[in-house]
Amino acid sequence: MKITGAEIFVESLKKEGVEVLFGYPGGVIIPIFDTLYDEQKIRFVLARHEQAAAHAADGYARATGKAGVCIATSGPGATNLVTGIATAYMDSVPVVAFTGQVKTTMIGSDAFQEADITGITRPITKHNYLVKDVKDLARTIKEAFHIATTGRPGPVLVDIPVDVTMGSAEFAYPKQINLRGYKPNTDGHPLQIKKVAEAIRQARRPVIYAGGGIILSNASEELRTLAEKTSIPVTTTLLCLGGFPSDHPLSLGMPGMHGTQAANLALTECDLIVAVGARFDDRVTGKLDAFAPHARIAHLDIDPAAISKNVKVDIPVVGDARRTMEQLIAVVEPRKRNGWNDRVDAWKQEYPPTYVPSDAVIKPQYVVEQIYEATKNRETVISTEVGQNQMWAAQYYKFSRPRTLLSSGGLGTMGYGFPAAIGAQLGRPDAVVFDIAGDGSIQMNIQELATAVQERLSVNIAILNNGYLGMVRQWQDLFWNKRYSATDIEVAPDFVKLAEAYGAKGIRVTDPGKVREAIEEAIATDGPVILDFVVDREENVFPMVPAGKPISEMIGGLA
Amino acid sequence: MKKHTISALVENHFGVLASVAGLFSSRGFNIKSLSVGETEDPSISRMTIVAKGDDRILEQVMKQLNRLVDVIKVIDMTVQDYVDRELLLIKVSTSKAARSEIMEIVHVFRSRIVDISPSTMTVEVTGTEAKINAIIGMLRPFGIKEIARTGKVALLREVKG
Ligand SMILES: Cc1ncc(C[n+]2csc(CCOP(=O)(O)OP(=O)(O)O)c2C)c(N)n1
Ligand SMILES: [Mg+2]
């Protein structure tokens, strides 16, 4: 029996186990929405901007480990997805984005609401498709999910012209995938694994540098086993926070620009880096020439193109983070603590993250600490916006479980956190969800309050309200003679009234003594809450490595 | 900077050429020539790309090419033994007097005259880049009106038994 393209779309999604779909309708995509109208198994969540639909799909994916799915109409709907897709691409998040397209016969004619979205998204998707024949639709969807979720995950876009969704074909969801150009390696080469084990045996000052690949491949257990078997200190990047317990004795915390002194000194002094699922991003390495000058580098990564891209790798291992670490654990000799471990521990003691507390004004770091205290014994997901808020969340929330931090690392997208929190809450209904936000970033997707209210989601937004585009102001403060060009945003809405206008709850906090109680109130409240924490305006994030400097040269925050 | 000849077997779909070209351009890598055509399997095309660049960047580009779902196989011919050919069509101004001289050159280069008019001759040449450049050099004094070159195509040599 033949069914329509729109029906094939919905049936295919069900075959993929999709439970939530984020999106926004428009002309050419009406046939799909018409089919969704009667669909019971898939929960459709109407965002208020397509960018937010893409971020919500991303947040859902990061929080659950499943593919996140979003859909938008052609032209402006599709182009609005772009920032969300690029965000997912930079952080290797499995997102499948569907867009409507004008009729196949009108493609290329500058038709109403036509945009060449496969052309536009080519550099920011793992792969994309324009479906020209309804007979190819089911197979394309199957491939899209497969590509998005396997190997190094990433976003895949499927562009579907309206005559394809209106057309009809026999529906048989393919069982097999045949992609001769796509066969990701999962197991590491045994010989290379042996070389890593041997390098660990010889090393006197080893460090494990763990990245987002740990979370993506669910390898936290293996990371811990490897670290404990070899007593190697572990530094976890922003995208790996929670992938290794931050209170573990071997944990060094985050490396890089706003990382810990201990992690940066360890990377600088070490004689071996075992990098797993990380990509030597410039925010981590600082000045490349001065990065890890004494170290041999072993790099375990699923993506051959990530190896030796920024730094020359001595021992490459291509494979899945979990699998390759399993292989490594099996052959590596146990290693005992030595003087290096003592040195590293001394750095940790000497340079803990610190700030000057205050009774008079709320310190943003204090807010993060209090959110941690209030949520540490419950299932919690934290998302962040971008800027100082993001770094304070990374520094002061003690992440201990994977998939508890959602943050735009690679692209650094302001406006990511709130829709990502919505996605996370839908994927993990029992979790307490907080978006740690800046007053600038939150205004980039504030319209999603309507989505959260409509879906009755108890997402909490904690605005660290400094009246500034704080991180940019901090650079101006430190490196541009305090010339605060275009960073003062004190002209802002009253966030409490704004929350109320949307039918949510708003709480303003100006007294440090009231911080905790407001957080508890938000957690206890059904439905979305905005906590407007009016914080010390000119607080800076320390320690800090100035851009282009070696990571051993940190300024500020020294004990 | 070295010149590299890269051979890529790719799915014979629309959009593949754009992805491949995009990879080179987004990394500031200049393509010197590129030729695409079907292979013995009509669902697969072969792209032969000649590009100049730093070895490290080239290694990155090869890895990035391999990462594309529609790319089946990538070979850097330059590190192996291979044969390559290029096709040239060249239109030269001729006077009656010069014609026989041009025909002599054409003969020496084992090329062919494929079109002739009272004031021009069009010559077809296949060969290596060096040969193509040599004949262009020989014909230049007569006045070159137009040139079309295909860019290189290449295949690995079989190992001799
Ligand atoms: C979409 C986008 N535009 C611009 C930037 C550059 N940027 C980085 S941090 C920042 C300031 C963020 O301000 P706010 O959200 O108030 O956070 P704060 O740093 O004050 O905590 C800006 C403008 C960005 N990261 N993303
Ligand atoms: Mg701010």
Short mmCIF file of N, CA and C in Angstrom, two decimals, chain A residues 433-537:
data_model
loop_
_atom_site.label_atom_id
_atom_site.label_comp_id
_atom_site.label_asym_id
_atom_site.label_seq_id
_atom_site.Cartn_x
_atom_site.Cartn_y
_atom_site.Cartn_z
N VAL A 433 16.55 20.97 36.23
CA VAL A 433 17.32 21.58 35.15
C VAL A 433 17.52 23.08 35.43
N PHE A 434 18.76 23.51 35.36
CA PHE A 434 19.09 24.93 35.50
C PHE A 434 19.84 25.41 34.29
N ASP A 435 19.44 26.55 33.76
CA ASP A 435 20.26 27.26 32.78
C ASP A 435 20.99 28.35 33.55
N ILE A 436 22.32 28.24 33.65
CA ILE A 436 23.09 29.32 34.27
C ILE A 436 23.38 30.32 33.16
N ALA A 437 22.76 31.51 33.29
CA ALA A 437 22.68 32.43 32.16
C ALA A 437 23.33 33.76 32.44
N GLY A 438 23.62 34.48 31.37
CA GLY A 438 24.01 35.87 31.46
C GLY A 438 22.84 36.73 31.02
N ASP A 439 22.85 37.99 31.45
CA ASP A 439 21.74 38.86 31.08
C ASP A 439 21.73 39.18 29.59
N GLY A 440 22.90 39.09 28.96
CA GLY A 440 22.95 39.30 27.52
C GLY A 440 22.44 38.08 26.78
N SER A 441 23.02 36.95 27.08
CA SER A 441 22.69 35.71 26.36
C SER A 441 21.21 35.35 26.46
N ILE A 442 20.65 35.53 27.65
CA ILE A 442 19.28 35.05 27.84
C ILE A 442 18.31 35.79 26.92
N GLN A 443 18.71 37.02 26.56
CA GLN A 443 17.82 37.78 25.68
C GLN A 443 17.87 37.30 24.24
N MET A 444 18.81 36.41 23.95
CA MET A 444 18.90 35.93 22.57
C MET A 444 17.87 34.85 22.25
N ASN A 445 17.35 34.19 23.30
CA ASN A 445 16.28 33.22 23.02
C ASN A 445 15.21 33.26 24.10
N ILE A 446 14.97 34.45 24.62
CA ILE A 446 14.03 34.61 25.73
C ILE A 446 12.61 34.21 25.34
N GLN A 447 12.34 34.29 24.03
CA GLN A 447 10.99 33.96 23.56
C GLN A 447 10.59 32.52 23.90
N GLU A 448 11.58 31.69 24.23
CA GLU A 448 11.28 30.29 24.54
C GLU A 448 10.57 30.11 25.87
N LEU A 449 10.44 31.20 26.64
CA LEU A 449 9.61 31.12 27.84
C LEU A 449 8.22 30.62 27.47
N ALA A 450 7.75 31.07 26.32
CA ALA A 450 6.42 30.62 25.89
C ALA A 450 6.40 29.11 25.67
N THR A 451 7.47 28.59 25.08
CA THR A 451 7.55 27.15 24.86
C THR A 451 7.53 26.41 26.21
N ALA A 452 8.36 26.90 27.14
CA ALA A 452 8.47 26.24 28.44
C ALA A 452 7.14 26.28 29.19
N VAL A 453 6.44 27.42 29.08
CA VAL A 453 5.14 27.54 29.75
C VAL A 453 4.14 26.59 29.09
N GLN A 454 4.11 26.61 27.77
CA GLN A 454 3.16 25.76 27.05
C GLN A 454 3.38 24.28 27.36
N GLU A 455 4.64 23.87 27.44
CA GLU A 455 4.95 22.46 27.70
C GLU A 455 4.99 22.14 29.19
N ARG A 456 4.72 23.13 30.03
CA ARG A 456 4.75 22.96 31.50
C ARG A 456 6.06 22.36 31.98
N LEU A 457 7.16 22.95 31.53
CA LEU A 457 8.48 22.44 31.90
C LEU A 457 9.02 23.24 33.07
N SER A 458 9.55 22.53 34.07
CA SER A 458 10.05 23.21 35.26
C SER A 458 11.52 23.61 35.10
N VAL A 459 11.80 24.25 33.99
CA VAL A 459 13.17 24.68 33.73
C VAL A 459 13.45 25.95 34.52
N ASN A 460 14.62 25.99 35.17
CA ASN A 460 14.98 27.17 35.95
C ASN A 460 16.08 27.94 35.23
N ILE A 461 15.92 29.24 35.18
CA ILE A 461 16.95 30.09 34.58
C ILE A 461 17.54 30.94 35.68
N ALA A 462 18.85 30.81 35.89
CA ALA A 462 19.52 31.64 36.89
C ALA A 462 20.35 32.68 36.15
N ILE A 463 19.83 33.89 36.07
CA ILE A 463 20.57 34.94 35.36
C ILE A 463 21.60 35.55 36.32
N LEU A 464 22.86 35.50 35.93
CA LEU A 464 23.90 36.21 36.68
C LEU A 464 23.93 37.60 36.06
N ASN A 465 23.09 38.46 36.60
CA ASN A 465 22.80 39.73 35.93
C ASN A 465 23.82 40.80 36.35
N ASN A 466 24.76 41.05 35.45
CA ASN A 466 25.79 42.05 35.74
C ASN A 466 25.61 43.31 34.89
N GLY A 467 24.55 43.35 34.11
CA GLY A 467 24.31 44.55 33.31
C GLY A 467 25.36 44.77 32.22
N TYR A 468 26.12 43.74 31.97
CA TYR A 468 27.17 43.84 30.95
C TYR A 468 27.18 42.60 30.08
N LEU A 469 27.71 42.77 28.89
CA LEU A 469 28.21 41.63 28.13
C LEU A 469 29.55 41.34 28.78
N GLY A 470 29.45 40.63 29.90
CA GLY A 470 30.52 40.60 30.88
C GLY A 470 31.87 40.11 30.36
N MET A 471 31.85 39.04 29.59
CA MET A 471 33.13 38.48 29.17
C MET A 471 33.85 39.43 28.22
N VAL A 472 33.09 40.09 27.38
CA VAL A 472 33.72 41.05 26.47
C VAL A 472 34.22 42.24 27.29
N ARG A 473 33.39 42.68 28.25
CA ARG A 473 33.83 43.78 29.13
C ARG A 473 35.11 43.40 29.86
N GLN A 474 35.21 42.13 30.28
CA GLN A 474 36.42 41.70 30.99
C GLN A 474 37.67 41.86 30.12
N TRP A 475 37.56 41.52 28.85
CA TRP A 475 38.70 41.70 27.93
C TRP A 475 39.03 43.17 27.78
N GLN A 476 37.96 43.98 27.69
CA GLN A 476 38.18 45.42 27.56
C GLN A 476 38.85 45.96 28.83
N ASP A 477 38.42 45.44 29.96
CA ASP A 477 38.99 45.82 31.25
C ASP A 477 40.48 45.50 31.31
N LEU A 478 40.81 44.26 30.90
CA LEU A 478 42.19 43.80 31.07
C LEU A 478 43.12 44.20 29.93
N PHE A 479 42.59 44.27 28.74
CA PHE A 479 43.49 44.46 27.60
C PHE A 479 43.18 45.68 26.73
N TRP A 480 42.10 46.38 27.00
CA TRP A 480 41.72 47.50 26.14
C TRP A 480 41.46 48.77 26.97
N ASN A 481 42.25 48.94 28.04
CA ASN A 481 42.18 50.19 28.79
C ASN A 481 40.82 50.54 29.35
N LYS A 482 40.04 49.53 29.71
CA LYS A 482 38.72 49.76 30.28
C LYS A 482 37.81 50.59 29.38
N ARG A 483 38.03 50.53 28.11
CA ARG A 483 37.12 51.24 27.20
C ARG A 483 35.96 50.30 26.90
N TYR A 484 34.85 50.48 27.62
CA TYR A 484 33.74 49.55 27.56
C TYR A 484 32.84 49.86 26.36
N SER A 485 33.39 49.64 25.19
CA SER A 485 32.64 49.93 23.98
C SER A 485 31.58 48.86 23.74
N ALA A 486 30.33 49.30 23.69
CA ALA A 486 29.20 48.43 23.31
C ALA A 486 29.02 47.21 24.21
N THR A 487 29.37 47.32 25.48
CA THR A 487 29.17 46.16 26.36
C THR A 487 28.26 46.46 27.55
N ASP A 488 27.86 47.72 27.70
CA ASP A 488 26.95 48.05 28.80
C ASP A 488 25.52 47.75 28.34
N ILE A 489 24.88 46.81 29.04
CA ILE A 489 23.49 46.47 28.65
C ILE A 489 22.55 46.66 29.83
N GLU A 490 22.83 47.69 30.61
CA GLU A 490 21.94 47.94 31.75
C GLU A 490 20.52 48.26 31.31
N VAL A 491 20.39 48.83 30.12
CA VAL A 491 19.03 49.01 29.59
C VAL A 491 18.52 47.63 29.21
N ALA A 492 17.69 47.09 30.05
CA ALA A 492 17.25 45.71 29.87
C ALA A 492 15.84 45.60 30.40
N PRO A 493 15.15 44.55 30.02
CA PRO A 493 13.80 44.39 30.58
C PRO A 493 13.87 44.03 32.06
N ASP A 494 12.80 44.25 32.75
CA ASP A 494 12.65 43.76 34.11
C ASP A 494 12.35 42.26 33.98
N PHE A 495 13.34 41.44 34.31
CA PHE A 495 13.20 40.00 34.03
C PHE A 495 12.08 39.34 34.84
N VAL A 496 11.77 39.92 36.01
CA VAL A 496 10.68 39.36 36.80
C VAL A 496 9.35 39.60 36.09
N LYS A 497 9.18 40.85 35.66
CA LYS A 497 7.93 41.16 34.94
C LYS A 497 7.86 40.41 33.62
N LEU A 498 9.02 40.25 33.01
CA LEU A 498 9.06 39.54 31.74
C LEU A 498 8.60 38.09 31.93
N ALA A 499 9.11 37.46 32.97
CA ALA A 499 8.70 36.08 33.28
C ALA A 499 7.19 36.05 33.47
N GLU A 500 6.70 37.01 34.25
CA GLU A 500 5.27 37.05 34.53
C GLU A 500 4.46 37.29 33.27
N ALA A 501 4.99 38.11 32.40
CA ALA A 501 4.27 38.40 31.15
C ALA A 501 4.07 37.13 30.33
N TYR A 502 5.01 36.22 30.46
CA TYR A 502 4.90 34.95 29.73
C TYR A 502 4.10 33.90 30.51
N GLY A 503 3.72 34.23 31.73
CA GLY A 503 3.00 33.25 32.55
C GLY A 503 3.94 32.36 33.34
N ALA A 504 5.18 32.81 33.51
CA ALA A 504 6.14 32.06 34.33
C ALA A 504 6.36 32.83 35.62
N LYS A 505 7.19 32.25 36.49
CA LYS A 505 7.48 32.94 37.74
C LYS A 505 8.82 33.66 37.65
N GLY A 506 8.90 34.84 38.27
CA GLY A 506 10.16 35.56 38.31
C GLY A 506 10.51 35.93 39.74
N ILE A 507 11.77 35.77 40.10
CA ILE A 507 12.22 36.14 41.45
C ILE A 507 13.50 36.96 41.31
N ARG A 508 13.49 38.17 41.88
CA ARG A 508 14.72 38.96 41.85
C ARG A 508 15.43 38.82 43.19
N VAL A 509 16.75 38.65 43.14
CA VAL A 509 17.53 38.50 44.37
C VAL A 509 18.67 39.50 44.33
N THR A 510 18.73 40.34 45.38
CA THR A 510 19.81 41.32 45.47
C THR A 510 20.65 41.10 46.72
N ASP A 511 20.11 40.31 47.65
CA ASP A 511 20.77 40.11 48.94
C ASP A 511 21.45 38.75 48.95
N PRO A 512 22.77 38.71 49.20
CA PRO A 512 23.47 37.41 49.20
C PRO A 512 22.83 36.42 50.16
N GLY A 513 22.21 36.92 51.22
CA GLY A 513 21.58 36.03 52.20
C GLY A 513 20.35 35.33 51.66
N LYS A 514 19.81 35.81 50.54
CA LYS A 514 18.56 35.23 50.02
C LYS A 514 18.76 34.31 48.82
N VAL A 515 20.04 34.13 48.46
CA VAL A 515 20.32 33.37 47.24
C VAL A 515 19.79 31.94 47.33
N ARG A 516 20.19 31.27 48.41
CA ARG A 516 19.84 29.86 48.53
C ARG A 516 18.34 29.65 48.56
N GLU A 517 17.67 30.50 49.32
CA GLU A 517 16.23 30.31 49.48
C GLU A 517 15.50 30.51 48.15
N ALA A 518 16.00 31.42 47.34
CA ALA A 518 15.39 31.62 46.03
C ALA A 518 15.60 30.40 45.14
N ILE A 519 16.78 29.82 45.23
CA ILE A 519 17.07 28.62 44.42
C ILE A 519 16.13 27.49 44.83
N GLU A 520 15.97 27.33 46.15
CA GLU A 520 15.08 26.27 46.63
C GLU A 520 13.65 26.51 46.17
N GLU A 521 13.25 27.76 46.19
CA GLU A 521 11.89 28.08 45.75
C GLU A 521 11.70 27.73 44.28
N ALA A 522 12.71 28.04 43.48
CA ALA A 522 12.61 27.74 42.05
C ALA A 522 12.49 26.23 41.83
N ILE A 523 13.30 25.47 42.57
CA ILE A 523 13.27 24.01 42.39
C ILE A 523 11.89 23.47 42.77
N ALA A 524 11.30 24.05 43.81
CA ALA A 524 10.02 23.56 44.30
C ALA A 524 8.85 23.98 43.41
N THR A 525 9.10 24.92 42.51
CA THR A 525 8.01 25.46 41.69
C THR A 525 7.77 24.61 40.45
N ASP A 526 6.52 24.34 40.17
CA ASP A 526 6.17 23.71 38.90
C ASP A 526 6.18 24.77 37.81
N GLY A 527 6.75 24.45 36.69
CA GLY A 527 6.80 25.42 35.59
C GLY A 527 8.07 26.23 35.64
N PRO A 528 8.31 26.98 34.57
CA PRO A 528 9.58 27.71 34.45
C PRO A 528 9.69 28.87 35.45
N VAL A 529 10.93 29.09 35.91
CA VAL A 529 11.20 30.18 36.84
C VAL A 529 12.43 30.94 36.35
N ILE A 530 12.35 32.25 36.37
CA ILE A 530 13.54 33.07 36.15
C ILE A 530 14.02 33.58 37.50
N LEU A 531 15.28 33.29 37.82
CA LEU A 531 15.91 33.87 39.00
C LEU A 531 16.82 34.98 38.51
N ASP A 532 16.49 36.20 38.89
CA ASP A 532 17.30 37.33 38.43
C ASP A 532 18.26 37.72 39.55
N PHE A 533 19.47 37.17 39.50
CA PHE A 533 20.47 37.49 40.53
C PHE A 533 21.23 38.74 40.12
N VAL A 534 21.02 39.79 40.85
CA VAL A 534 21.73 41.03 40.55
C VAL A 534 23.11 40.91 41.20
N VAL A 535 24.12 40.74 40.37
CA VAL A 535 25.45 40.39 40.89
C VAL A 535 26.43 41.56 40.74
N ASP A 536 27.56 41.39 41.41
CA ASP A 536 28.67 42.34 41.35
C ASP A 536 28.99 42.63 39.88
N ARG A 537 28.87 43.90 39.47
CA ARG A 537 28.90 44.19 38.05
C ARG A 537 30.25 43.89 37.39
#
